PDB file of C-alpha atoms and ligand atoms in Angstrom:
ATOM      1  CA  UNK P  40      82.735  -6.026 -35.287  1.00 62.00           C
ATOM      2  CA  UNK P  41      83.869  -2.954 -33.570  1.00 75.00           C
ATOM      3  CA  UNK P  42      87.183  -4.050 -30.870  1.00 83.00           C
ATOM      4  CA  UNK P  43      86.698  -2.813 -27.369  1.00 88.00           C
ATOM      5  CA  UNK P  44      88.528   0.066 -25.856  1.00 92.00           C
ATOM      6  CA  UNK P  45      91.741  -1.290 -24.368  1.00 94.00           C
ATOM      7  CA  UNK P  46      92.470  -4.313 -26.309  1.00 97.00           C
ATOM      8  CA  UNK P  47      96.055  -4.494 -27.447  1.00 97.00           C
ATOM      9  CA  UNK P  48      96.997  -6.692 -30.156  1.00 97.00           C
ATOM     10  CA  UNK P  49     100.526  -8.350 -31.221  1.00 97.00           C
ATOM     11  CA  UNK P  50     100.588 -10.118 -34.917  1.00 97.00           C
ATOM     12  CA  UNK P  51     103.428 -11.964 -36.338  1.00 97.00           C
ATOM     13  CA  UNK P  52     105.803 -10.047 -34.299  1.00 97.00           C
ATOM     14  CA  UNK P  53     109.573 -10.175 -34.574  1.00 96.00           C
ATOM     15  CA  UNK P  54     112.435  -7.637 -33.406  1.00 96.00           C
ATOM     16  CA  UNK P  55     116.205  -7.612 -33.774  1.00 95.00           C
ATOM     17  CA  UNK P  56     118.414  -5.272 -33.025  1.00 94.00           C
ATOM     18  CA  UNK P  57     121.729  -4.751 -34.119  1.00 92.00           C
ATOM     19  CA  UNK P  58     124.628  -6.104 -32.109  1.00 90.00           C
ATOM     20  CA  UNK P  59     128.523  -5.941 -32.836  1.00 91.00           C
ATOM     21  CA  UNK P  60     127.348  -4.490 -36.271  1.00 92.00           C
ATOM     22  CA  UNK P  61     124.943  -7.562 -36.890  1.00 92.00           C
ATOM     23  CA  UNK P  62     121.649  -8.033 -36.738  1.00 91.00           C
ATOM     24  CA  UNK P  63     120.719  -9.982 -33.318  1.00 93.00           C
ATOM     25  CA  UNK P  64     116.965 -11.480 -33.340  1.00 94.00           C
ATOM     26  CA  UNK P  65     115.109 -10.913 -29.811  1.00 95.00           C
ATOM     27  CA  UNK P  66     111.711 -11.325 -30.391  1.00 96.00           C
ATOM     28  CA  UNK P  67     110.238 -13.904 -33.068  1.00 95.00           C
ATOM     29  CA  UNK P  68     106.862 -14.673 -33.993  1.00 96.00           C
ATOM     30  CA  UNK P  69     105.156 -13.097 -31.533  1.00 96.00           C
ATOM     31  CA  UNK P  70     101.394 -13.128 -31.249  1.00 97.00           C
ATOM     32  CA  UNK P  71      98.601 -12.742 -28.707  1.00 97.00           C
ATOM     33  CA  UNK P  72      96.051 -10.173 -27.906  1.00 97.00           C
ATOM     34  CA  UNK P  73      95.288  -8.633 -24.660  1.00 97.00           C
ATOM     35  CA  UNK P  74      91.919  -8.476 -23.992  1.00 97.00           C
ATOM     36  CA  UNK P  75      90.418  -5.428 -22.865  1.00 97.00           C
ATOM     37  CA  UNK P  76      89.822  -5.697 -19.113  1.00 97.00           C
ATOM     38  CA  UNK P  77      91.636  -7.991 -18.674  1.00 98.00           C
ATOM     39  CA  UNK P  78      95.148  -8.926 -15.766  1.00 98.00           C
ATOM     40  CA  UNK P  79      97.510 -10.341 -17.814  1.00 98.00           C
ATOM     41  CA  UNK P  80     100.970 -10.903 -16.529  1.00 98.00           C
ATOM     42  CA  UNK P  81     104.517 -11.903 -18.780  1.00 98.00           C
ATOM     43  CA  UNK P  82     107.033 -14.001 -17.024  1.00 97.00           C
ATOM     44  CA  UNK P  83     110.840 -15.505 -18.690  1.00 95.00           C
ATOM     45  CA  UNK P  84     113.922 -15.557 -18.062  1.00 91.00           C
ATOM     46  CA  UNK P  85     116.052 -12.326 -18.080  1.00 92.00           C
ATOM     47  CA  UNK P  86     117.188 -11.377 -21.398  1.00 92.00           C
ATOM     48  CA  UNK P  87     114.192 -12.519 -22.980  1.00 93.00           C
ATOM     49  CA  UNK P  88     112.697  -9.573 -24.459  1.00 95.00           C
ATOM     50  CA  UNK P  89     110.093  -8.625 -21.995  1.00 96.00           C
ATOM     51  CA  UNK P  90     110.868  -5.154 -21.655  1.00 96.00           C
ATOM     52  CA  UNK P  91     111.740  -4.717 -25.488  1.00 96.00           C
ATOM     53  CA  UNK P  92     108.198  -5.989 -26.234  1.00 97.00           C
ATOM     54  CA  UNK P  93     106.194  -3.365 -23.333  1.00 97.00           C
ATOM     55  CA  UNK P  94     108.557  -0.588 -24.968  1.00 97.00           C
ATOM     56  CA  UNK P  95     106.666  -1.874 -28.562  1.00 97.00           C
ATOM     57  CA  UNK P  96     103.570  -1.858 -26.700  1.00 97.00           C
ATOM     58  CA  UNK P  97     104.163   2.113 -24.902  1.00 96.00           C
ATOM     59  CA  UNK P  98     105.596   3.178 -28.480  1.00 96.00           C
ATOM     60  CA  UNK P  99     108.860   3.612 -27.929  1.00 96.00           C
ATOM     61  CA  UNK P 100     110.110   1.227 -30.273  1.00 96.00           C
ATOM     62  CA  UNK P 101     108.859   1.664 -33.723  1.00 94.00           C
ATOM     63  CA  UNK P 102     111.203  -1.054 -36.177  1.00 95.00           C
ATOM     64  CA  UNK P 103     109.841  -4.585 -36.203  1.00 96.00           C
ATOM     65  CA  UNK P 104     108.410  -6.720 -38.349  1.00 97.00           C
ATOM     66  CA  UNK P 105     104.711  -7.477 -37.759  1.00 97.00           C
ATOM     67  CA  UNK P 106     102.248  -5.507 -36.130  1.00 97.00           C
ATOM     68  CA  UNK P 107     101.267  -3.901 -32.618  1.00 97.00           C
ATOM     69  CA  UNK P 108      97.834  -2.796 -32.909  1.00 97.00           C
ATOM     70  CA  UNK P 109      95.723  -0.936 -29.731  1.00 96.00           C
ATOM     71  CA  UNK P 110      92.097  -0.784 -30.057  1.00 95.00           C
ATOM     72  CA  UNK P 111      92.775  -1.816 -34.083  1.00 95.00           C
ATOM     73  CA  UNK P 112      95.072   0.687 -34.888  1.00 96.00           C
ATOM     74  CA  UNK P 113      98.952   0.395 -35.462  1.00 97.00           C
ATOM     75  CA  UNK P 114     100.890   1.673 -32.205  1.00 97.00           C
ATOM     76  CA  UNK P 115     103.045   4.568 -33.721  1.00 95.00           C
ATOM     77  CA  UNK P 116     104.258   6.087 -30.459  1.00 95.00           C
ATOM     78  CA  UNK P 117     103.429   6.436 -27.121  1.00 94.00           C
ATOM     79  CA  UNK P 118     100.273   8.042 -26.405  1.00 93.00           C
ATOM     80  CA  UNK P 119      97.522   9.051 -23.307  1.00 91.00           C
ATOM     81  CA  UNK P 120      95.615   5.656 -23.748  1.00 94.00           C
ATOM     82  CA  UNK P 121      98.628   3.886 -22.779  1.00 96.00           C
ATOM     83  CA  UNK P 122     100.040   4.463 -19.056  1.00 95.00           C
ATOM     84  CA  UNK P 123     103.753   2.995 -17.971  1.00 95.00           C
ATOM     85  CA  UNK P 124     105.101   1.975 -14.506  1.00 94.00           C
ATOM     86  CA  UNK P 125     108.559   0.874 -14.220  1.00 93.00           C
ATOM     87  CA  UNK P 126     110.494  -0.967 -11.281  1.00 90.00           C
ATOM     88  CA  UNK P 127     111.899   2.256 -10.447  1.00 91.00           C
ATOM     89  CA  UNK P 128     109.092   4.717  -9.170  1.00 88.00           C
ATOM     90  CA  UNK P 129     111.110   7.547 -11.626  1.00 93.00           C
ATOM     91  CA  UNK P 130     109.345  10.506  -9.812  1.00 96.00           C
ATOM     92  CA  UNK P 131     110.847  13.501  -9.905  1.00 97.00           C
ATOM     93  CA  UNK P 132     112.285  14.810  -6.756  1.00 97.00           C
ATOM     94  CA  UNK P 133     112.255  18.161  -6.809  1.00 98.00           C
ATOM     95  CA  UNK P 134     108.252  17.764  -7.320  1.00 97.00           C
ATOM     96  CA  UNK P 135     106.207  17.133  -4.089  1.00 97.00           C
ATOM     97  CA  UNK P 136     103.921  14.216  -4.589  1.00 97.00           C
ATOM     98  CA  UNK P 137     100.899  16.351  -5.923  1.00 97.00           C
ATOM     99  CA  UNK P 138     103.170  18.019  -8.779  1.00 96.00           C
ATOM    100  CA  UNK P 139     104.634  14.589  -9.639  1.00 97.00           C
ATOM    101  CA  UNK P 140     101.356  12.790 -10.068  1.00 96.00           C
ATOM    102  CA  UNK P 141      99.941  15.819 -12.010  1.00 96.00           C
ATOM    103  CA  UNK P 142     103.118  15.811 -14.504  1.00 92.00           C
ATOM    104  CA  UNK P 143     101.216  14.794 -17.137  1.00 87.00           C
ATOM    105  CA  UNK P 144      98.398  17.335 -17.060  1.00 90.00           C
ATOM    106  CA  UNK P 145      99.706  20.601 -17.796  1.00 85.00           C
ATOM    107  CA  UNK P 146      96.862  20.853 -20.592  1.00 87.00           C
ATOM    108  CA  UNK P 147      94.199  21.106 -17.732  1.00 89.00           C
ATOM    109  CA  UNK P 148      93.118  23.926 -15.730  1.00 93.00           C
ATOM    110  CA  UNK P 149      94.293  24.083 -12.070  1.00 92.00           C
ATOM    111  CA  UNK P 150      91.101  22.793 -10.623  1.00 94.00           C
ATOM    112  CA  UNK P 151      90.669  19.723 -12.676  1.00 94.00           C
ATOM    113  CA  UNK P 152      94.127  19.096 -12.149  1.00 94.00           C
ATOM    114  CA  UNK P 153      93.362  19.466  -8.352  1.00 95.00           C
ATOM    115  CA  UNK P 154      90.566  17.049  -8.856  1.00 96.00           C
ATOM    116  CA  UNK P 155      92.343  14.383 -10.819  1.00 95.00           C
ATOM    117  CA  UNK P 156      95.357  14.392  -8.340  1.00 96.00           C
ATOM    118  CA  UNK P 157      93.072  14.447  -5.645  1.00 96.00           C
ATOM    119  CA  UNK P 158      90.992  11.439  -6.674  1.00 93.00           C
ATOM    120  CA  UNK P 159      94.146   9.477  -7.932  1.00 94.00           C
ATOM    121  CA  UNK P 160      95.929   9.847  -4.701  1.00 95.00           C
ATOM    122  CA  UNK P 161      93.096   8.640  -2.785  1.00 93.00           C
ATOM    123  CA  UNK P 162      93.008   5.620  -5.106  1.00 90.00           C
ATOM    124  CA  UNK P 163      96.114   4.453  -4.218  1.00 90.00           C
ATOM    125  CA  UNK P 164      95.981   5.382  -0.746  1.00 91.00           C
ATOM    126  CA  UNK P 165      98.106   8.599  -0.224  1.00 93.00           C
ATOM    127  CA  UNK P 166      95.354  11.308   0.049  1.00 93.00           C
ATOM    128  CA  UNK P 167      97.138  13.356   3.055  1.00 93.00           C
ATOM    129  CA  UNK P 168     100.954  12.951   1.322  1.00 97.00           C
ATOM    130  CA  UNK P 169      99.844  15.377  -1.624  1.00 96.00           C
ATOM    131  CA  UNK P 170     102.463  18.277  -0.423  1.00 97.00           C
ATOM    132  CA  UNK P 171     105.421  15.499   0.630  1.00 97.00           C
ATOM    133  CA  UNK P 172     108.359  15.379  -1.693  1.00 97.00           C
ATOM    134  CA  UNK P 173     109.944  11.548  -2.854  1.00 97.00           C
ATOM    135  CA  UNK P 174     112.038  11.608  -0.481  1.00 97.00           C
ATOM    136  CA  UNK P 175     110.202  11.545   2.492  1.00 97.00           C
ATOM    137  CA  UNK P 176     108.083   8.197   0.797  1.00 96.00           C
ATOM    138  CA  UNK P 177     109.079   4.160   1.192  1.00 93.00           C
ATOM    139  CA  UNK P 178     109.727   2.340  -1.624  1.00 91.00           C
ATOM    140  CA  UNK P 179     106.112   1.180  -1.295  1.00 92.00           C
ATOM    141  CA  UNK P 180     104.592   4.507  -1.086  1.00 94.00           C
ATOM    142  CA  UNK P 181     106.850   6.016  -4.163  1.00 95.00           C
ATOM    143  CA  UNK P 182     105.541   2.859  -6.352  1.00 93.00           C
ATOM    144  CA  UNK P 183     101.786   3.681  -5.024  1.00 93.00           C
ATOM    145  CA  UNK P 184     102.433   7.879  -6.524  1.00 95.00           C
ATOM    146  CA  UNK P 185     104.068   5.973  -9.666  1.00 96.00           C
ATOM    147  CA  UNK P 186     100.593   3.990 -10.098  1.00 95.00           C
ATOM    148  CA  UNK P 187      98.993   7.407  -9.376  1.00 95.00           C
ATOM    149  CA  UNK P 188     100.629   9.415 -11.924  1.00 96.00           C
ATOM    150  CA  UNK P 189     100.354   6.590 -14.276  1.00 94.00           C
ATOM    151  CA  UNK P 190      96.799   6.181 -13.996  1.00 94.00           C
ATOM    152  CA  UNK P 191      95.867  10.061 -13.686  1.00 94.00           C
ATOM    153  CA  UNK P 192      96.002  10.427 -17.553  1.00 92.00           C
ATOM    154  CA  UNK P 193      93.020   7.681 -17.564  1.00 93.00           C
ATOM    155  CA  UNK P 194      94.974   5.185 -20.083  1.00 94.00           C
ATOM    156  CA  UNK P 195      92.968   2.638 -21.348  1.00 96.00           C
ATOM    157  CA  UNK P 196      95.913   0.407 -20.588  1.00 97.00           C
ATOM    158  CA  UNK P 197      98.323   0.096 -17.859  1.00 97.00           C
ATOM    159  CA  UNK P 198     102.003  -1.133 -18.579  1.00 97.00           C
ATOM    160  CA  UNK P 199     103.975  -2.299 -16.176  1.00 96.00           C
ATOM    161  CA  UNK P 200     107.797  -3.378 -16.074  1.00 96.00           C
ATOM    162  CA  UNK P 201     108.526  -5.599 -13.028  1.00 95.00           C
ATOM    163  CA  UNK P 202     106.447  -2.572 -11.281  1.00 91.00           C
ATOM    164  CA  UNK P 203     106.942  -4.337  -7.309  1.00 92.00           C
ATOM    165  CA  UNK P 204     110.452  -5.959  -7.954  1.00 91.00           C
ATOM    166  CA  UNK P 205     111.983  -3.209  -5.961  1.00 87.00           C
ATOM    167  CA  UNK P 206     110.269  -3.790  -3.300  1.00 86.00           C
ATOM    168  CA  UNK P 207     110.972  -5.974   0.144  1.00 88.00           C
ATOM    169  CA  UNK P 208     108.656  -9.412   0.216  1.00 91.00           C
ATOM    170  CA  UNK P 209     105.663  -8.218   2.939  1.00 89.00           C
ATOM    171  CA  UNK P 210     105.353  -4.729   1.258  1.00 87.00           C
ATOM    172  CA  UNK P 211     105.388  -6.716  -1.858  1.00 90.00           C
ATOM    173  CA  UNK P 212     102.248  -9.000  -1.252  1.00 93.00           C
ATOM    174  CA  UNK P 213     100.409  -6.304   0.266  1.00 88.00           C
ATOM    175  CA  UNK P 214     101.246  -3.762  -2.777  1.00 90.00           C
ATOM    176  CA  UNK P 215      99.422  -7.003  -4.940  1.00 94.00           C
ATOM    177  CA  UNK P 216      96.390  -7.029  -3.055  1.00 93.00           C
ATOM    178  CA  UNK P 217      96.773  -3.379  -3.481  1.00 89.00           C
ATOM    179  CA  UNK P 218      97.061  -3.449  -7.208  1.00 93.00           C
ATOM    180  CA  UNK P 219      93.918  -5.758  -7.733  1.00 96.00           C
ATOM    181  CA  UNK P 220      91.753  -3.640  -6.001  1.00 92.00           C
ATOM    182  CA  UNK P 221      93.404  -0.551  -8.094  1.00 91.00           C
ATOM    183  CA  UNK P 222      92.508  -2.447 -10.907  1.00 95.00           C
ATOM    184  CA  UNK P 223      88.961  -4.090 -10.042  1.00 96.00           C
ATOM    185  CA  UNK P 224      87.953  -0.113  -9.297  1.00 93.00           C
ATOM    186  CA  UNK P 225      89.266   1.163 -12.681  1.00 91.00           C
ATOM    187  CA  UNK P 226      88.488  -1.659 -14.721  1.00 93.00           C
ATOM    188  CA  UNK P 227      90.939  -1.148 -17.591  1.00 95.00           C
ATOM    189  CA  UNK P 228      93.470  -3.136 -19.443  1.00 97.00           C
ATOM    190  CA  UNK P 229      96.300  -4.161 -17.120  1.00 97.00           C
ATOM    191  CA  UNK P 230      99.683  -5.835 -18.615  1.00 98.00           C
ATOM    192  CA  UNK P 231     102.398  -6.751 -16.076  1.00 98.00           C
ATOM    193  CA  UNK P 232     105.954  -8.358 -16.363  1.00 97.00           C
ATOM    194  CA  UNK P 233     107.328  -9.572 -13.347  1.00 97.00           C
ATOM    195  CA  UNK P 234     109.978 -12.325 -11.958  1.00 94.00           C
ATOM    196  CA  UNK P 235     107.936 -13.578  -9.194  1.00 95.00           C
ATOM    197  CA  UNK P 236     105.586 -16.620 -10.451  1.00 96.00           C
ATOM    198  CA  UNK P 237     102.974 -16.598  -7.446  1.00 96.00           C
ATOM    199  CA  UNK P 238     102.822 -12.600  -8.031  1.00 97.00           C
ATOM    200  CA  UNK P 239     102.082 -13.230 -11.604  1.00 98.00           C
ATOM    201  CA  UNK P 240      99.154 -16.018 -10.583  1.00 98.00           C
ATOM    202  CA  UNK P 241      97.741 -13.534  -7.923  1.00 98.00           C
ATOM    203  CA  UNK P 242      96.908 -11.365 -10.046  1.00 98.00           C
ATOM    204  CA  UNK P 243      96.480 -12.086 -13.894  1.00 98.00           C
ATOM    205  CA  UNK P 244      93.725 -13.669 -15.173  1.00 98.00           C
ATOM    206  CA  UNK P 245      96.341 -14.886 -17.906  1.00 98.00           C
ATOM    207  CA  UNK P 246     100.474 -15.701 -17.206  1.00 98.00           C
ATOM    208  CA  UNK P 247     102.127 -15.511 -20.706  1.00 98.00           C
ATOM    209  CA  UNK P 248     105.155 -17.547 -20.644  1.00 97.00           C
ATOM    210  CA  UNK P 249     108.095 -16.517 -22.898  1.00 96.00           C
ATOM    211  CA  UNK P 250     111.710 -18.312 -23.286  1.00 93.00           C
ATOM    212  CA  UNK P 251     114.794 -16.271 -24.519  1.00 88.00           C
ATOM    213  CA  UNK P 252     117.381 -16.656 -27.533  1.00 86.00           C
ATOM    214  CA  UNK P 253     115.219 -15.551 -29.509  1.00 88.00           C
ATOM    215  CA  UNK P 254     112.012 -14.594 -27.166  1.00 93.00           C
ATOM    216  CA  UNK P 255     108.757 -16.557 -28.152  1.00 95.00           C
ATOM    217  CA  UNK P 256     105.525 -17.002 -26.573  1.00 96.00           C
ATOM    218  CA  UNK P 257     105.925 -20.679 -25.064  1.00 95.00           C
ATOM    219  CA  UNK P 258     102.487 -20.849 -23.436  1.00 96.00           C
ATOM    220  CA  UNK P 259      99.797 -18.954 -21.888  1.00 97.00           C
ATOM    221  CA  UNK P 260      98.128 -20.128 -18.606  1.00 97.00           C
ATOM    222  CA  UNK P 261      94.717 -19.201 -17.789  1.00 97.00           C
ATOM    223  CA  UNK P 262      94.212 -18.786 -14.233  1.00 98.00           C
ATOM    224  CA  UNK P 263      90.832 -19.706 -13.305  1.00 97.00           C
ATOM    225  CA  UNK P 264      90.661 -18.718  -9.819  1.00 97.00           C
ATOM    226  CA  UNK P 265      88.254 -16.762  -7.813  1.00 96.00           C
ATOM    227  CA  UNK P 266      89.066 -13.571  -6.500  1.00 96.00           C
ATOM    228  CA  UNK P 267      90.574 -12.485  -3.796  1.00 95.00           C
ATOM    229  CA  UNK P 268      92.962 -15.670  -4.594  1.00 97.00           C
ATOM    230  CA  UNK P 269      93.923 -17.857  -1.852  1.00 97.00           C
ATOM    231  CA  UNK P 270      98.687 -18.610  -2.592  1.00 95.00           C
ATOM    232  CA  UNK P 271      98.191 -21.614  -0.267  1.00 95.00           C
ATOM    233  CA  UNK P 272      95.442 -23.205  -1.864  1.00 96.00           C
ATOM    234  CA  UNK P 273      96.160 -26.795  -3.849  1.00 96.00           C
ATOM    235  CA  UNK P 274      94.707 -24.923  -6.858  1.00 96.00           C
ATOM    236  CA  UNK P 275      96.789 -21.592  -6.651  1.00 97.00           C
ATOM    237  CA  UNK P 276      99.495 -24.201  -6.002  1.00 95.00           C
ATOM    238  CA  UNK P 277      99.264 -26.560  -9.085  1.00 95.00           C
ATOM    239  CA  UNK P 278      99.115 -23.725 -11.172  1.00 96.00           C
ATOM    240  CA  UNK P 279     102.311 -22.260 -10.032  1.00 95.00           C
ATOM    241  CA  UNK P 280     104.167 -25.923 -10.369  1.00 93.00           C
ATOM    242  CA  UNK P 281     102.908 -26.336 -13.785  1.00 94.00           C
ATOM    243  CA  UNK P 282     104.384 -22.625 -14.654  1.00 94.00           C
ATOM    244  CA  UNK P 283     107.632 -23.814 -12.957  1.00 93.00           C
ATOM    245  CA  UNK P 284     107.590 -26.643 -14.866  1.00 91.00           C
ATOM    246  CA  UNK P 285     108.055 -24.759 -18.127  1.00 91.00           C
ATOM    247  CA  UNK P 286     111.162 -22.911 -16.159  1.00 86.00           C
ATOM    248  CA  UNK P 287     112.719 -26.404 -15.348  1.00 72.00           C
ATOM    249  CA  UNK P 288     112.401 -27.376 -19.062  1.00 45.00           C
ATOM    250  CA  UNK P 289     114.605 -24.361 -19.998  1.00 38.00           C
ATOM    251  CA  UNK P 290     117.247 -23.776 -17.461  1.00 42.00           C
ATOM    252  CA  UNK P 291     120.349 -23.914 -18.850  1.00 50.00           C
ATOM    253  CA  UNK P 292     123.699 -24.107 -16.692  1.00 52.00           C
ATOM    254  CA  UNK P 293     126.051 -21.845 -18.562  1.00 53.00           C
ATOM    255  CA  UNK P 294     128.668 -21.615 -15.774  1.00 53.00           C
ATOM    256  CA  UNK P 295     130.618 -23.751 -14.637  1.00 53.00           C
ATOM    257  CA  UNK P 296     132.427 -23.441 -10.801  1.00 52.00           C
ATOM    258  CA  UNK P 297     136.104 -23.151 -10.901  1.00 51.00           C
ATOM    259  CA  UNK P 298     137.282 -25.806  -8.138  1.00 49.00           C
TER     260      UNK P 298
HETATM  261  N1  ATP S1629     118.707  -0.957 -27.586  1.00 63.10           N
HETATM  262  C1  ATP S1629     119.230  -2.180 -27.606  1.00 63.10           C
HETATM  263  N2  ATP S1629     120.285  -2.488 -28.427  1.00 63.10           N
HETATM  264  C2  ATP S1629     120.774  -3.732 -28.492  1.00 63.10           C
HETATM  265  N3  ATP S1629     120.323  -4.780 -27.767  1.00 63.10           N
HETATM  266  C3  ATP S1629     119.289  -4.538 -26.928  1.00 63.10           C
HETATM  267  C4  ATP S1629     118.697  -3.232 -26.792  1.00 63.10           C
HETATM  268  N4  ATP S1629     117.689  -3.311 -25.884  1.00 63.10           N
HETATM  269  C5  ATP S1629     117.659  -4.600 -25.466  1.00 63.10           C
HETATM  270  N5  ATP S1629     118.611  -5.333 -26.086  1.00 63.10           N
HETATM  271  C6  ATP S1629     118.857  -6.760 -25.918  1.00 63.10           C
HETATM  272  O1  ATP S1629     117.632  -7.422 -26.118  1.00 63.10           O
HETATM  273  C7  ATP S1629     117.520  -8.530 -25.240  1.00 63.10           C
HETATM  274  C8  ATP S1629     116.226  -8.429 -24.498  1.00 63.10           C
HETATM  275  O2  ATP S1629     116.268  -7.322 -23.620  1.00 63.10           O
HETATM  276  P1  ATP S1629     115.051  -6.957 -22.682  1.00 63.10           P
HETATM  277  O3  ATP S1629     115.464  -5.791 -21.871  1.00 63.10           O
HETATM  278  O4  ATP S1629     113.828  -6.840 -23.503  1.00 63.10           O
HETATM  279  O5  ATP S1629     114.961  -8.277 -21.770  1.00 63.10           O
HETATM  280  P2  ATP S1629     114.050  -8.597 -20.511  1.00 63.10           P
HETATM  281  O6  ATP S1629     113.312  -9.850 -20.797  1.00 63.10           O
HETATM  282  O7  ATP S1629     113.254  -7.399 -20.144  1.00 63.10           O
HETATM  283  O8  ATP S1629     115.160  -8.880 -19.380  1.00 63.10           O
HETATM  284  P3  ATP S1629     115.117  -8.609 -17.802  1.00 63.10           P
HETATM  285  O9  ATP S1629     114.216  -9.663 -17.248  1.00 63.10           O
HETATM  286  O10 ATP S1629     116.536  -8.785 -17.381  1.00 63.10           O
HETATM  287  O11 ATP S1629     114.617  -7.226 -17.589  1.00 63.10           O
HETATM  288  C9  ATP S1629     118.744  -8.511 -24.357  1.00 63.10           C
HETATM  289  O12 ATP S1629     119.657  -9.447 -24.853  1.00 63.10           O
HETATM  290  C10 ATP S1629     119.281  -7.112 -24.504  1.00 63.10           C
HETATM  291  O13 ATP S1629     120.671  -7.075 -24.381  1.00 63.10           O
HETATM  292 MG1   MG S1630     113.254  -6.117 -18.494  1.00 63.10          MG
END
């Protein structure tokens, strides 16, 4: 059976890297698959390999044990089919906001770059900001370019690294309901890791759960909901206490206060 376009695959996964000269294990036994189409979030504690196992995913890391497959092949590097959005919007600030999202496309002609920045922009909402440089954006408006340039190389997947944490808590939930209609338009593979527990059950259609020392997979939640999702709802809110739950389970008090 042929695997649909944007379906991203983790088998038997395990990563260390070397610490103080020895090896230190960070990810162990890691395995799920990401279905194409589908919102699937990634939520643990800090330190828990999150961002070690998107980097796997983009490419970037290449020595593990296991396997990282997309679409059924082995992930070698990073690639057009995979886009990446980090907390940070990263645009370049001598670019105005046209250049920026377009900073992947220097293999096109001028028009279709035109067209493709064009189109993107308007996606996310920015249409008349194409000549404005970084500067002059909000942190909300430099994520939304970020998304734009991200999305302009039509990946079949989107990555994204805590891609909202920046960001104060009203532009936040608005940025969400931005971000599901992003990707309800361009139906592709989104895969999001994020802090914020009610952020990950607006929007995923799965919330992975991972625990640190070394990182595992401690459960996956389906979130059954329909769409556009209702955070004060008894069944929005049982699913967020039974994700919590899994939190309380883990916390672990390593300080203690000096009196
Ligand atoms: N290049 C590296 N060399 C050595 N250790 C590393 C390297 N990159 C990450 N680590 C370690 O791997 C562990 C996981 O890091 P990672 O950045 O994946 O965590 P995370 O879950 O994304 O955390 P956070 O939520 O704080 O972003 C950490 O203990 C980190 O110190
Ligand atoms: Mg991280």
């Amino acid at each position: 059976m042929s695997i649909e376009k944007g379906t991203l695959e983790i088998k038997a996964l395990s990563k260390s890297f070397i610490v103080d000269g020895n090896p230190l294990q960070i990810l162990n036994n890691i395995n799920i698959v990401f279905p194409a189409g589908a919102f699937i979030s990634i939520v643990g504690s800090s330190g828990c390999g999150k961002t070690t196992l998107l980097r796997i995913m983009l490419g970037l890391e290449t020595q593990y044990e296991g396997d990282a497959l997309i679409d059924g092949e082995k992930i070698v590097g990073p690639g057009l089919n995979r886009g990446i959005v980090f907390q940070d919007h990263r645009l370049l600030p001598w670019l105005t906001v046209g250049e920026n999202v377009a900073f992947g496309l220097e293999k096109l002609k001028r028009k279709e770059k035109k067209l493709i920045v064009d189109e993107h922009l308007k996606l996310v909402g920015l249409s008349g900001f194409v000549s404005a440089y970084p500067s002059q954006l909000s942190g909300g408006m430099a994520q939304r370019v970020a998304i734009a340039r991200a999305l302009a190389s039509k990946p079949e997947i989107l990555l994204m690294d805590e891609p909202l944490g920046a960001l104060d808590a009203l532009t936040r939930m608005y940025m969400q309901k931005e971000l599901e209609r992003i990707w309800l338009f361009e139906k592709i593979s989104m895969i999001m890791v994020t802090h914020d527990v009610e952020e990950a059950i607006y929007l995923s259609d799965k919330v992975v759960i991972m625990s640190s020392r070394p990182g595992i997979i401690k459960k996956i939640i389906d979130v059954p909901l329909p769409r556009p999702r209702d955070r004060a709802s008894s069944a929005f809110m049982q699913i967020k206490a039974e994700i919590l739950k899994e939190f309380h389970l883990e916390t672990e008090y390593p300080f203690a206060y000096a009196i």
